[in-house]
Coordinates of C-alpha atoms and ligand atoms in Angstrom, one line a residue:
M1 CA 17.8 -12.3 -13.0
P2 CA 14.0 -12.2 -14.2
N3 CA 12.6 -14.6 -15.8
A4 CA 11.1 -12.0 -19.3
S5 CA 10.6 -12.3 -22.8
E6 CA 11.8 -10.1 -25.6
P7 CA 9.4 -6.8 -26.7
H8 CA 6.4 -7.4 -28.1
P9 CA 6.5 -6.9 -31.4
T10 CA 2.8 -4.7 -31.7
T11 CA 2.9 -4.0 -27.6
G12 CA 6.9 -2.8 -26.9
Y13 CA 5.8 -5.1 -24.2
T14 CA 8.5 -7.8 -22.1
S15 CA 6.3 -10.3 -20.9
F16 CA 7.6 -12.2 -17.5
E17 CA 7.1 -15.2 -14.8
L18 CA 7.6 -16.6 -11.9
G19 CA 7.2 -20.0 -10.9
R20 CA 4.5 -20.7 -12.5
F21 CA 2.6 -18.1 -12.8
S22 CA 3.3 -16.0 -16.2
F23 CA 2.2 -12.2 -15.6
S24 CA 1.4 -9.7 -20.0
R25 CA 0.5 -7.0 -20.6
D26 CA -1.2 -5.2 -23.3
E27 CA -2.7 -2.1 -23.7
Y28 CA -5.4 -1.9 -21.5
F29 CA -4.8 -5.2 -19.1
V30 CA -2.5 -7.0 -17.1
T31 CA -2.9 -11.3 -17.5
V32 CA -1.8 -13.1 -15.3
S33 CA -2.3 -17.1 -15.4
W34 CA -1.1 -19.9 -13.4
P35 CA -1.4 -24.0 -13.8
A36 CA -5.1 -25.2 -12.4
R37 CA -5.8 -29.2 -12.3
E38 CA -5.0 -29.8 -15.0
T39 CA -5.1 -27.1 -17.6
Q40 CA -4.0 -23.5 -17.5
L41 CA -6.9 -20.7 -16.1
S42 CA -5.9 -17.0 -16.1
H43 CA -7.3 -13.6 -15.0
T44 CA -7.2 -10.0 -15.7
M45 CA -7.5 -6.3 -13.9
P46 CA -6.9 -3.1 -16.4
V47 CA -3.0 -2.0 -15.9
D48 CA -3.2 1.3 -14.2
A49 CA -4.1 -0.6 -11.0
F50 CA -2.2 -3.1 -11.5
L51 CA 0.8 -0.7 -11.6
R52 CA -0.8 1.2 -7.9
A53 CA -0.7 -2.2 -6.7
L54 CA 2.1 -3.8 -7.5
V55 CA 4.5 -0.3 -6.7
R56 CA 3.2 0.2 -3.2
D57 CA 4.1 -4.1 -2.8
V58 CA 7.7 -3.5 -4.4
A59 CA 7.5 -0.2 -2.3
W60 CA 6.0 -1.2 1.3
G61 CA 8.7 -5.0 1.7
F62 CA 5.5 -6.9 0.8
F63 CA 3.4 -5.5 3.7
Y64 CA 1.7 -6.8 6.6
G65 CA -0.1 -9.9 6.2
W66 CA -2.3 -10.1 2.6
V67 CA -1.6 -7.1 -0.3
N68 CA -4.5 -8.7 -2.5
F69 CA -4.2 -7.1 -6.0
D70 CA -7.8 -7.2 -6.5
T71 CA -9.7 -10.3 -4.7
V72 CA -8.1 -12.8 -7.7
L73 CA -4.5 -12.3 -7.4
G74 CA -2.1 -11.1 -4.4
T75 CA 1.1 -11.6 -2.2
R76 CA 1.1 -12.6 1.1
N77 CA 4.7 -11.7 3.4
R78 CA 5.7 -14.9 5.4
Y79 CA 8.7 -12.3 6.5
G80 CA 11.5 -13.9 4.6
R81 CA 9.7 -15.5 1.9
V82 CA 6.5 -14.2 -0.3
E83 CA 3.5 -16.6 -1.1
L84 CA 3.1 -15.5 -4.6
Y85 CA -1.5 -17.0 -4.7
A86 CA -4.0 -16.4 -7.5
G87 CA -8.0 -17.0 -6.6
R88 CA -6.3 -18.9 -2.7
Y89 CA -8.7 -15.5 -0.7
D90 CA -11.1 -15.9 -3.1
D91 CA -14.2 -18.6 -2.6
S92 CA -15.5 -19.7 -5.3
Y93 CA -11.7 -20.7 -6.9
H94 CA -10.6 -21.4 -3.7
R95 CA -13.7 -24.4 -3.6
A96 CA -13.2 -25.4 -6.6
G97 CA -9.4 -25.8 -6.4
L98 CA -8.5 -23.7 -9.2
D99 CA -6.1 -21.1 -7.2
Y100 CA -2.6 -21.5 -6.8
V101 CA -0.3 -20.4 -4.1
E102 CA 4.0 -21.1 -4.9
S103 CA 6.9 -19.2 -2.2
F104 CA 9.1 -17.1 -3.6
D105 CA 12.7 -16.4 -2.1
T106 CA 11.6 -12.3 -1.4
P107 CA 14.7 -11.4 -2.9
Q108 CA 13.2 -13.4 -6.1
I109 CA 9.8 -11.7 -6.1
L110 CA 10.5 -8.3 -5.3
D111 CA 13.3 -9.3 -9.1
T112 CA 10.6 -9.7 -11.2
F113 CA 8.0 -7.7 -9.7
Q114 CA 10.4 -4.7 -10.4
A115 CA 11.0 -5.7 -13.6
M116 CA 7.7 -5.2 -14.5
L117 CA 6.9 -2.3 -13.1
A118 CA 9.9 -1.0 -14.6
D119 CA 9.3 -2.3 -17.7
W120 CA 5.0 -1.7 -17.8
T121 CA 5.9 1.6 -16.1
N122 CA 5.3 4.5 -19.2
A123 CA 6.6 7.9 -19.4
G124 CA 4.6 10.5 -18.0
F125 CA 2.8 8.0 -15.1
D126 CA 3.1 7.6 -11.6
P127 CA 1.3 5.3 -9.9
F128 CA 1.9 7.0 -6.8
A129 CA -0.2 10.1 -7.5
A130 CA -4.2 10.0 -7.2
P131 CA -5.5 9.5 -11.0
A132 CA -6.5 12.6 -11.3
E133 CA -2.7 13.8 -10.9
T134 CA -1.1 11.7 -13.1
G135 CA -3.6 11.5 -16.5
T136 CA -4.1 8.5 -18.6
S137 CA 0.0 8.2 -20.1
V138 CA -0.5 4.8 -18.7
F139 CA -2.0 2.9 -21.4
G140 CA -1.6 2.5 -24.6
K141 CA 1.5 0.6 -26.6
K142 CA 4.5 0.8 -25.0
H143 CA 6.0 5.4 -24.8
G144 CA 8.9 5.6 -22.0
T145 CA 9.7 4.9 -19.2
N146 CA 9.2 7.2 -15.2
R147 CA 12.1 5.5 -13.2
A148 CA 11.9 8.8 -10.8
A149 CA 8.1 7.7 -10.4
I150 CA 8.7 3.8 -8.5
E151 CA 12.6 4.2 -7.6
R152 CA 11.1 6.5 -4.9
Q153 CA 12.9 5.9 -1.3
R154 CA 11.2 6.5 1.9
E155 CA 12.4 9.6 2.8
V156 CA 14.5 9.2 5.5
C157 CA 15.2 13.2 8.3
K158 CA 17.6 13.1 10.1
R159 CA 15.7 14.7 13.3
M160 CA 12.4 15.7 13.7
P161 CA 10.5 18.2 11.7
G162 CA 11.3 21.3 11.4
L163 CA 14.8 21.0 14.4
P164 CA 18.1 22.4 12.4
G165 CA 19.3 20.0 10.3
D166 CA 16.1 17.7 9.8
A167 CA 16.7 17.0 6.7
C168 CA 13.5 16.9 5.7
L169 CA 12.0 17.7 2.0
R170 CA 8.9 18.9 3.5
S171 CA 9.2 21.2 6.8
D172 CA 9.6 24.2 5.7
E173 CA 8.6 26.0 1.7
S174 CA 11.6 24.9 0.7
G175 CA 10.2 21.5 0.0
Y176 CA 7.6 20.1 -1.8
P177 CA 3.9 22.5 -2.2
V178 CA 0.9 22.6 -0.3
N179 CA -1.5 20.2 -3.2
R180 CA -4.0 21.4 -4.4
A181 CA -7.1 20.1 -1.7
F182 CA -5.1 20.7 1.4
A183 CA -4.4 25.0 0.1
D184 CA -6.9 25.7 3.3
V185 CA -4.2 23.8 5.2
D186 CA -2.8 26.4 8.9
Q187 CA 1.5 26.7 7.8
T188 CA 1.7 28.2 10.5
E189 CA 3.5 26.4 13.3
P190 CA 3.4 26.4 17.3
E191 CA 4.4 28.4 19.4
V192 CA 7.1 26.9 21.5
H193 CA 7.2 27.7 25.5
A194 CA 10.8 26.2 27.1
E195 CA 12.0 26.6 30.8
P196 CA 15.0 28.2 30.1
G197 CA 17.6 26.1 29.6
F198 CA 15.3 22.9 27.7
E199 CA 15.5 25.4 24.5
H200 CA 16.9 22.2 22.8
E201 CA 15.4 19.8 24.0
V202 CA 11.8 20.7 22.9
H203 CA 10.3 21.0 19.9
A204 CA 6.4 21.0 18.5
F205 CA 5.2 21.3 14.7
N206 CA 2.4 21.0 12.0
L207 CA 1.4 17.7 11.1
F208 CA -1.7 18.9 9.4
K209 CA 0.9 21.2 7.2
Y210 CA 3.6 18.4 7.2
L211 CA 1.0 16.6 5.5
S212 CA -1.4 19.0 3.6
R213 CA 2.6 19.3 1.4
S214 CA 2.7 14.9 1.2
D215 CA 3.0 14.2 -2.9
V216 CA 1.6 10.2 -3.3
T217 CA -1.3 9.2 -2.1
W218 CA -1.5 6.2 -0.1
N219 CA 1.5 5.8 1.2
P220 CA 1.7 5.4 4.9
S221 CA 5.0 7.4 6.1
V222 CA 6.3 7.1 9.9
V223 CA 7.0 9.9 12.0
S224 CA 6.5 8.9 15.3
V225 CA 7.9 5.8 16.9
C226 CA 7.5 4.6 20.3
R227 CA 9.3 0.7 20.8
N228 CA 7.3 -0.8 18.5
S229 CA 4.1 2.2 18.1
L230 CA 4.6 3.4 15.1
F231 CA 2.5 6.4 14.0
C232 CA 2.4 6.3 10.2
P233 CA 0.1 9.5 8.9
T234 CA -0.8 9.5 5.2
T235 CA -3.1 11.0 2.4
E236 CA -5.3 9.5 0.9
E237 CA -7.3 10.5 -2.4
H238 CA -9.4 8.1 -4.8
I239 CA -9.1 4.3 -4.0
L240 CA -6.4 2.5 -1.9
P241 CA -4.8 0.5 -4.4
V242 CA -4.4 -3.3 -2.9
I243 CA -7.3 -4.8 -0.6
H244 CA -5.0 -5.0 2.8
G245 CA -5.4 -8.7 4.8
N246 CA -3.9 -7.8 7.7
D247 CA -1.6 -10.1 9.7
R248 CA -2.8 -8.0 13.4
V249 CA -4.7 -5.3 14.9
E250 CA -4.6 -1.7 13.1
W251 CA -5.7 1.7 14.7
F252 CA -7.5 4.6 12.6
I253 CA -7.5 8.2 13.4
Q254 CA -9.1 10.4 10.8
L255 CA -7.7 13.3 10.7
S256 CA -9.3 15.2 8.0
D257 CA -12.5 15.6 5.2
Q258 CA -14.1 11.6 4.9
I259 CA -12.9 8.0 3.8
T260 CA -15.2 5.0 3.2
W261 CA -13.5 1.5 4.4
Q262 CA -15.1 -1.0 2.8
V263 CA -14.1 -4.3 5.2
S264 CA -14.6 -7.4 5.0
D265 CA -13.8 -11.9 5.8
K266 CA -9.5 -11.6 5.2
E267 CA -10.4 -15.6 4.4
T268 CA -12.6 -15.6 1.4
G269 CA -14.3 -12.3 1.0
R270 CA -17.4 -11.8 1.8
P271 CA -18.1 -8.5 3.2
R272 CA -17.7 -7.8 7.7
A273 CA -18.9 -4.5 6.9
R274 CA -18.6 -1.2 5.9
V275 CA -17.9 1.8 7.8
I276 CA -17.8 5.8 7.6
M277 CA -15.1 7.6 9.2
K278 CA -15.6 11.5 9.3
P279 CA -13.1 14.0 11.5
G280 CA -12.9 12.6 14.7
D281 CA -13.4 9.2 14.1
V282 CA -11.2 6.5 16.1
A283 CA -11.7 2.8 14.7
A284 CA -9.7 -0.7 14.7
M285 CA -9.2 -3.1 12.4
P286 CA -9.5 -6.5 13.3
A287 CA -6.6 -9.2 12.4
D288 CA -8.8 -10.9 10.1
I289 CA -10.0 -9.2 7.7
R290 CA -9.4 -7.4 4.8
H291 CA -10.1 -3.9 4.0
Q292 CA -10.6 -1.4 1.7
G293 CA -11.2 2.8 1.3
F294 CA -12.9 5.6 -1.5
S295 CA -11.3 8.7 -0.2
P296 CA -13.4 11.0 -2.1
K297 CA -11.1 13.8 -1.5
R298 CA -7.6 13.4 -0.8
A299 CA -7.7 13.5 3.4
M300 CA -5.8 12.6 6.2
L301 CA -4.9 9.7 7.8
L302 CA -3.3 8.0 10.7
V303 CA -2.7 4.6 10.6
W304 CA -1.2 3.0 13.6
E305 CA 1.1 -0.1 13.7
N306 CA 1.9 -2.6 15.8
A307 CA 4.8 -3.9 14.9
T308 CA 5.8 -6.0 17.7
P309 CA 8.1 -8.8 16.0
G310 CA 7.2 -12.2 16.1
L311 CA 3.0 -10.5 16.2
A312 CA 1.6 -12.6 12.7
D313 CA 2.5 -16.6 14.1
R314 CA 0.5 -15.6 17.2
Y315 CA -2.7 -14.0 16.3
D316 CA -2.1 -17.1 13.8
A317 CA -2.0 -19.5 16.2
G318 CA -5.0 -18.2 17.5
E319 CA -2.9 -16.8 20.7
L320 CA -4.0 -13.8 20.4
S321 CA -8.0 -12.7 19.1
P322 CA -8.2 -10.7 16.3
Y323 CA -10.2 -7.6 17.9
P324 CA -8.3 -5.5 20.4
I325 CA -11.3 -5.4 22.5
A326 CA -13.6 -8.0 23.8
L327 CA -17.3 -7.1 23.8
Ligands
PHB401 C1 -3.9 -0.2 5.9 O1 -3.9 -1.3 4.7 O2 -4.4 -0.1 6.9 C2 -3.6 0.8 4.8 C3 -3.3 0.9 3.6 C4 -2.4 1.9 3.6 C5 -3.1 3.0 3.6 C6 -3.2 3.4 4.4 C7 -3.9 1.9 5.4 O3 -2.5 4.6 2.8
FE402 FE1 -4.9 -2.7 6.5

């Protein structure tokens, strides 16, 4: 059970404690506090940015490596346990000894994060939607809930999209509508001419059509698995709500429109690069960086992940170079 307060008499929101961290929200902000030296420090984030990061950390099971909510607060996945930190990867806090890290069993931190998400997400606010689509109901005193948005489960297709019995919500007109940003995306499926006898074994589908019907932003889904090689396309509008610190190399293939990436050192946050990706561009994101994407118009991006077990430890130990290509 999460360690939760009574609802605040004015705003209606509950506060939470997790280890020696405490979290509270008001009409516009979330305040996190932690012990540092002989005192207690606190940090404030806009509540909309906080909830967008929180819903992804929960839905992704703490993801690969680091999920920074901003430059101060975040989680590190230790696969079975999760470290929650404040200031640890901010050079100023860390050097001044004012940072704090506490490790939790994954179910314990997940439980608190889910309770916080449920209590702080008001009716009408969908933290997976683009800001222009979900409006400003996130602000103000507590009014209602939006369980459907925060408890969204990954859709699991039974077969490749388009095959009979696929159980996939995005493969035809009966599922999600085409997003307003993708009204010009061709909805026709490819023609497949199979050799006689192979009609039931050969199939192709229109990935652009599939992605044009995505109802969420910045939420990669796995569309193909070849051993540990995962193709995770996603549709992106506004800002990636987390600053992701990679614990392995990953590749980006820009499928449409344009995304600008701010790439910084994983440990200190010092700027490393700005990458402007246009359709057809391919980039390798090294294992020693953190990055955040900016997408002025909803764009299609293919994230190529390597899910090889034990990979994070091998990069951590310096056994593997953080760069996929030696120049
Ligand atoms: C990433 O961290 O590489 C990432 C995460 C979510 C996205 C895109 C990229 O939607
Ligand atoms: Fe990443």
